[in-house]
Structures are given as structure tokens and as C-alpha cells.
mmCIF file of C-alpha atoms in Angstrom:
data_model
loop_
_atom_site.group_PDB
_atom_site.id
_atom_site.type_symbol
_atom_site.label_atom_id
_atom_site.label_comp_id
_atom_site.label_asym_id
_atom_site.label_seq_id
_atom_site.Cartn_x
_atom_site.Cartn_y
_atom_site.Cartn_z
ATOM 1 C CA UNK P 1 64.928 189.511 202.719
ATOM 2 C CA UNK P 2 67.325 192.205 201.550
ATOM 3 C CA UNK P 3 70.085 193.298 203.949
ATOM 4 C CA UNK P 4 70.795 196.952 204.735
ATOM 5 C CA UNK P 5 74.333 198.075 205.493
ATOM 6 C CA UNK P 6 74.283 200.193 208.662
ATOM 7 C CA UNK P 7 77.456 202.076 209.602
ATOM 8 C CA UNK P 8 78.467 205.096 211.664
ATOM 9 C CA UNK P 9 81.432 207.453 211.286
ATOM 10 C CA UNK P 10 81.600 207.497 215.113
ATOM 11 C CA UNK P 11 82.255 203.792 215.755
ATOM 12 C CA UNK P 12 82.794 200.532 213.876
ATOM 13 C CA UNK P 13 80.532 197.499 214.092
ATOM 14 C CA UNK P 14 81.420 195.710 217.356
ATOM 15 C CA UNK P 15 83.650 198.695 218.215
ATOM 16 C CA UNK P 16 83.631 201.095 221.147
ATOM 17 C CA UNK P 17 81.070 203.897 221.134
ATOM 18 C CA UNK P 18 82.449 207.344 222.078
ATOM 19 C CA UNK P 19 81.510 208.969 225.376
ATOM 20 C CA UNK P 20 79.581 211.707 223.529
ATOM 21 C CA UNK P 21 76.873 209.120 222.739
ATOM 22 C CA UNK P 22 76.549 207.944 226.357
ATOM 23 C CA UNK P 23 73.961 208.832 228.974
ATOM 24 C CA UNK P 24 76.811 209.845 231.275
ATOM 25 C CA UNK P 25 77.908 212.542 228.823
ATOM 26 C CA UNK P 26 76.184 214.508 226.028
ATOM 27 C CA UNK P 27 73.727 211.665 225.292
ATOM 28 C CA UNK P 28 73.758 212.473 221.559
ATOM 29 C CA UNK P 29 72.344 210.016 219.058
ATOM 30 C CA UNK P 30 74.928 208.750 216.558
ATOM 31 C CA UNK P 31 75.003 209.517 212.870
ATOM 32 C CA UNK P 32 73.930 206.400 210.965
ATOM 33 C CA UNK P 33 74.627 205.725 207.304
ATOM 34 C CA UNK P 34 72.320 203.318 205.495
ATOM 35 C CA UNK P 35 73.373 201.457 202.372
ATOM 36 C CA UNK P 36 71.297 199.215 200.140
ATOM 37 C CA UNK P 37 67.883 200.803 200.657
ATOM 38 C CA UNK P 38 65.639 198.872 198.263
ATOM 39 C CA UNK P 39 63.381 200.404 195.661
ATOM 40 C CA UNK P 40 59.862 200.874 196.992
ATOM 41 C CA UNK P 41 60.993 201.963 200.458
ATOM 42 C CA UNK P 42 58.619 204.622 201.795
ATOM 43 C CA UNK P 43 60.009 205.058 205.319
ATOM 44 C CA UNK P 44 62.650 203.797 207.732
ATOM 45 C CA UNK P 45 62.202 202.629 211.310
ATOM 46 C CA UNK P 46 64.915 202.398 213.943
ATOM 47 C CA UNK P 47 65.353 200.473 217.190
ATOM 48 C CA UNK P 48 68.279 200.553 219.653
ATOM 49 C CA UNK P 49 68.536 197.863 222.331
ATOM 50 C CA UNK P 50 70.950 197.082 225.181
ATOM 51 C CA UNK P 51 71.840 193.429 224.572
ATOM 52 C CA UNK P 52 73.481 192.967 227.984
ATOM 53 C CA UNK P 53 71.028 194.520 230.439
ATOM 54 C CA UNK P 54 71.101 192.289 233.541
ATOM 55 C CA UNK P 55 67.320 192.262 234.087
ATOM 56 C CA UNK P 56 65.743 192.783 230.660
ATOM 57 C CA UNK P 57 67.574 191.282 227.665
ATOM 58 C CA UNK P 58 67.203 193.631 224.736
ATOM 59 C CA UNK P 59 66.272 196.618 226.950
ATOM 60 C CA UNK P 60 65.061 199.289 224.544
ATOM 61 C CA UNK P 61 66.824 202.679 224.436
ATOM 62 C CA UNK P 62 65.371 204.193 221.247
ATOM 63 C CA UNK P 63 62.421 203.529 218.973
ATOM 64 C CA UNK P 64 61.622 205.686 215.945
ATOM 65 C CA UNK P 65 59.639 205.454 212.725
ATOM 66 C CA UNK P 66 58.553 207.318 209.586
ATOM 67 C CA UNK P 67 62.060 208.553 208.857
ATOM 68 C CA UNK P 68 62.622 209.445 205.192
ATOM 69 C CA UNK P 69 64.328 206.678 203.187
ATOM 70 C CA UNK P 70 67.657 208.484 203.191
ATOM 71 C CA UNK P 71 71.168 207.068 203.176
ATOM 72 C CA UNK P 72 71.999 209.190 206.252
ATOM 73 C CA UNK P 73 70.321 209.638 209.616
ATOM 74 C CA UNK P 74 72.005 212.677 211.192
ATOM 75 C CA UNK P 75 73.373 212.548 214.716
ATOM 76 C CA UNK P 76 72.238 214.559 217.733
ATOM 77 C CA UNK P 77 68.506 214.251 217.005
ATOM 78 C CA UNK P 78 66.608 216.135 219.738
ATOM 79 C CA UNK P 79 64.168 214.377 222.037
ATOM 80 C CA UNK P 80 60.482 214.725 221.294
ATOM 81 C CA UNK P 81 57.573 212.731 219.917
ATOM 82 C CA UNK P 82 57.674 214.281 216.418
ATOM 83 C CA UNK P 83 60.684 216.219 215.219
ATOM 84 C CA UNK P 84 61.110 218.020 211.891
ATOM 85 C CA UNK P 85 64.729 219.145 212.247
ATOM 86 C CA UNK P 86 67.407 217.990 211.449
ATOM 87 C CA UNK P 87 65.248 215.184 209.985
ATOM 88 C CA UNK P 88 61.579 214.232 210.116
ATOM 89 C CA UNK P 89 61.214 211.514 212.738
ATOM 90 C CA UNK P 90 58.566 210.120 215.053
ATOM 91 C CA UNK P 91 60.004 208.831 218.316
ATOM 92 C CA UNK P 92 58.158 206.520 220.687
ATOM 93 C CA UNK P 93 58.978 205.660 224.278
ATOM 94 C CA UNK P 94 62.371 204.031 224.820
ATOM 95 C CA UNK P 95 64.043 204.120 228.225
ATOM 96 C CA UNK P 96 61.108 206.198 229.469
ATOM 97 C CA UNK P 97 61.515 209.109 227.026
ATOM 98 C CA UNK P 98 60.622 210.164 223.481
ATOM 99 C CA UNK P 99 63.980 209.956 221.757
ATOM 100 C CA UNK P 100 67.464 208.545 221.983
ATOM 101 C CA UNK P 101 68.825 207.516 225.382
ATOM 102 C CA UNK P 102 72.473 206.577 225.187
ATOM 103 C CA UNK P 103 74.428 203.828 226.907
ATOM 104 C CA UNK P 104 74.436 204.111 230.663
ATOM 105 C CA UNK P 105 75.565 200.785 232.120
ATOM 106 C CA UNK P 106 76.197 200.866 235.871
ATOM 107 C CA UNK P 107 79.651 200.612 237.409
ATOM 108 C CA UNK P 108 82.218 199.722 234.734
ATOM 109 C CA UNK P 109 80.170 197.024 233.016
ATOM 110 C CA UNK P 110 80.669 196.475 229.297
ATOM 111 C CA UNK P 111 77.366 196.426 227.399
ATOM 112 C CA UNK P 112 76.579 195.976 223.702
ATOM 113 C CA UNK P 113 74.029 198.216 221.985
ATOM 114 C CA UNK P 114 72.386 197.145 218.724
ATOM 115 C CA UNK P 115 70.914 199.629 216.273
ATOM 116 C CA UNK P 116 68.495 197.954 213.850
ATOM 117 C CA UNK P 117 67.216 199.877 210.838
ATOM 118 C CA UNK P 118 64.181 198.667 208.877
ATOM 119 C CA UNK P 119 63.252 199.718 205.325
ATOM 120 C CA UNK P 120 59.449 199.757 205.103
ATOM 121 C CA UNK P 121 56.943 199.854 202.262
ATOM 122 C CA UNK P 122 54.493 201.990 204.268
ATOM 123 C CA UNK P 123 53.992 204.911 206.629
ATOM 124 C CA UNK P 124 53.462 203.692 210.189
ATOM 125 C CA UNK P 125 50.414 204.990 212.045
ATOM 126 C CA UNK P 126 50.845 204.285 215.760
ATOM 127 C CA UNK P 127 50.558 206.420 218.893
ATOM 128 C CA UNK P 128 53.451 208.697 219.854
ATOM 129 C CA UNK P 129 53.511 206.832 223.176
ATOM 130 C CA UNK P 130 54.144 203.509 221.456
ATOM 131 C CA UNK P 131 57.013 201.333 222.562
ATOM 132 C CA UNK P 132 59.157 198.837 220.689
ATOM 133 C CA UNK P 133 56.507 196.104 220.920
ATOM 134 C CA UNK P 134 53.865 198.248 219.195
ATOM 135 C CA UNK P 135 56.311 199.282 216.481
ATOM 136 C CA UNK P 136 57.375 195.701 215.790
ATOM 137 C CA UNK P 137 53.735 194.658 215.482
ATOM 138 C CA UNK P 138 52.952 197.583 213.148
ATOM 139 C CA UNK P 139 55.856 196.884 210.772
ATOM 140 C CA UNK P 140 55.451 193.085 210.707
ATOM 141 C CA UNK P 141 54.226 192.806 207.105
ATOM 142 C CA UNK P 142 56.005 195.911 205.770
ATOM 143 C CA UNK P 143 59.736 195.155 206.130
ATOM 144 C CA UNK P 144 61.580 195.187 202.790
ATOM 145 C CA UNK P 145 65.054 195.042 204.339
ATOM 146 C CA UNK P 146 66.848 195.425 207.650
ATOM 147 C CA UNK P 147 70.373 195.774 208.951
ATOM 148 C CA UNK P 148 72.200 196.209 212.227
ATOM 149 C CA UNK P 149 75.142 198.010 213.775
ATOM 150 C CA UNK P 150 76.382 197.010 217.226
ATOM 151 C CA UNK P 151 78.546 199.174 219.451
ATOM 152 C CA UNK P 152 80.075 198.514 222.852
ATOM 153 C CA UNK P 153 80.172 200.918 225.762
ATOM 154 C CA UNK P 154 81.862 200.765 229.131
ATOM 155 C CA UNK P 155 81.958 203.586 231.643
ATOM 156 C CA UNK P 156 85.610 204.268 232.254
ATOM 157 C CA UNK P 157 85.159 206.588 235.259
ATOM 158 C CA UNK P 158 83.538 205.395 238.496
#
């Protein structure tokens, strides 16, 4: 399978995510840049997981689909099931809400957050209340390429 290059101007892969992206602060989604989108891509899907959650490994913070196959996903996407501005996006339930929910590890724990972007050969038709599991099932035979970006976050103020 083809590999996408996923980067952000706000943090490097395996680097520290800024406070503006955290649930303790503005809780803004990061800007993501996508390189290597293959020909035939109709839509993108996006998943963000906390890799170090103490109870649920891979605790989902964001799940989205039917994004246009663009080389840039803008930051600060508002919460809501279907948004048209600043980009068309359908957002399922991650961390109990429709939309991005930033890092919010308790105490001063250091957690890693993985953003995975999928290039798909189809539109995805699932309920707005779908979670990561439903998205992964729906895209199973439609993934042309995928790529990841992992950021770290640690609350520096008690």
C-alpha cells in the first residue's frame, strides 16, 4: 500500500504538541499537510488516538471522513457532525463529541497522540454518530494509502 506523508507546521513527528491544541487550552485541531495522495483518491478519512491512555489503549479523540482529497487540512475545525467551513468534513463521535478533542492527560503525564490519514477510493456513508470502529469497518476495502503523524503532550501546569 502507498504511504502518505502527514506533517504539521505546529509540531514535528514525535515532537511536542503546542498548548493551543490541548483540551486544557483552546482545544484547536492542528493543521495537517498531506503529501503523496494517490491518483483515484475520492476522499480522506482521519483518526486521532491517545496511544498512552491508562485504561483504553488507542483511546479515540477524533474521527472524521469524506474530507476532500486536498494536500492541506486546515486547523481549528469547529465541532459538529457535518461542517462546510473551513473545509467539508463529517465528524463522528470521538471522546464523546462530534469533532476534535485535544490532548488532556491527567496530572503531568506524557501521552502520545497519533493522527492517521487514509486516502480512500470512495465516499463513506455511515451515521453521523459513528465511532472509530464503524469508520474502520466502512473503509476496510477502500484504502489506497495511509500515513501517520504522532505528537506528544504533557500538561506542564498542575
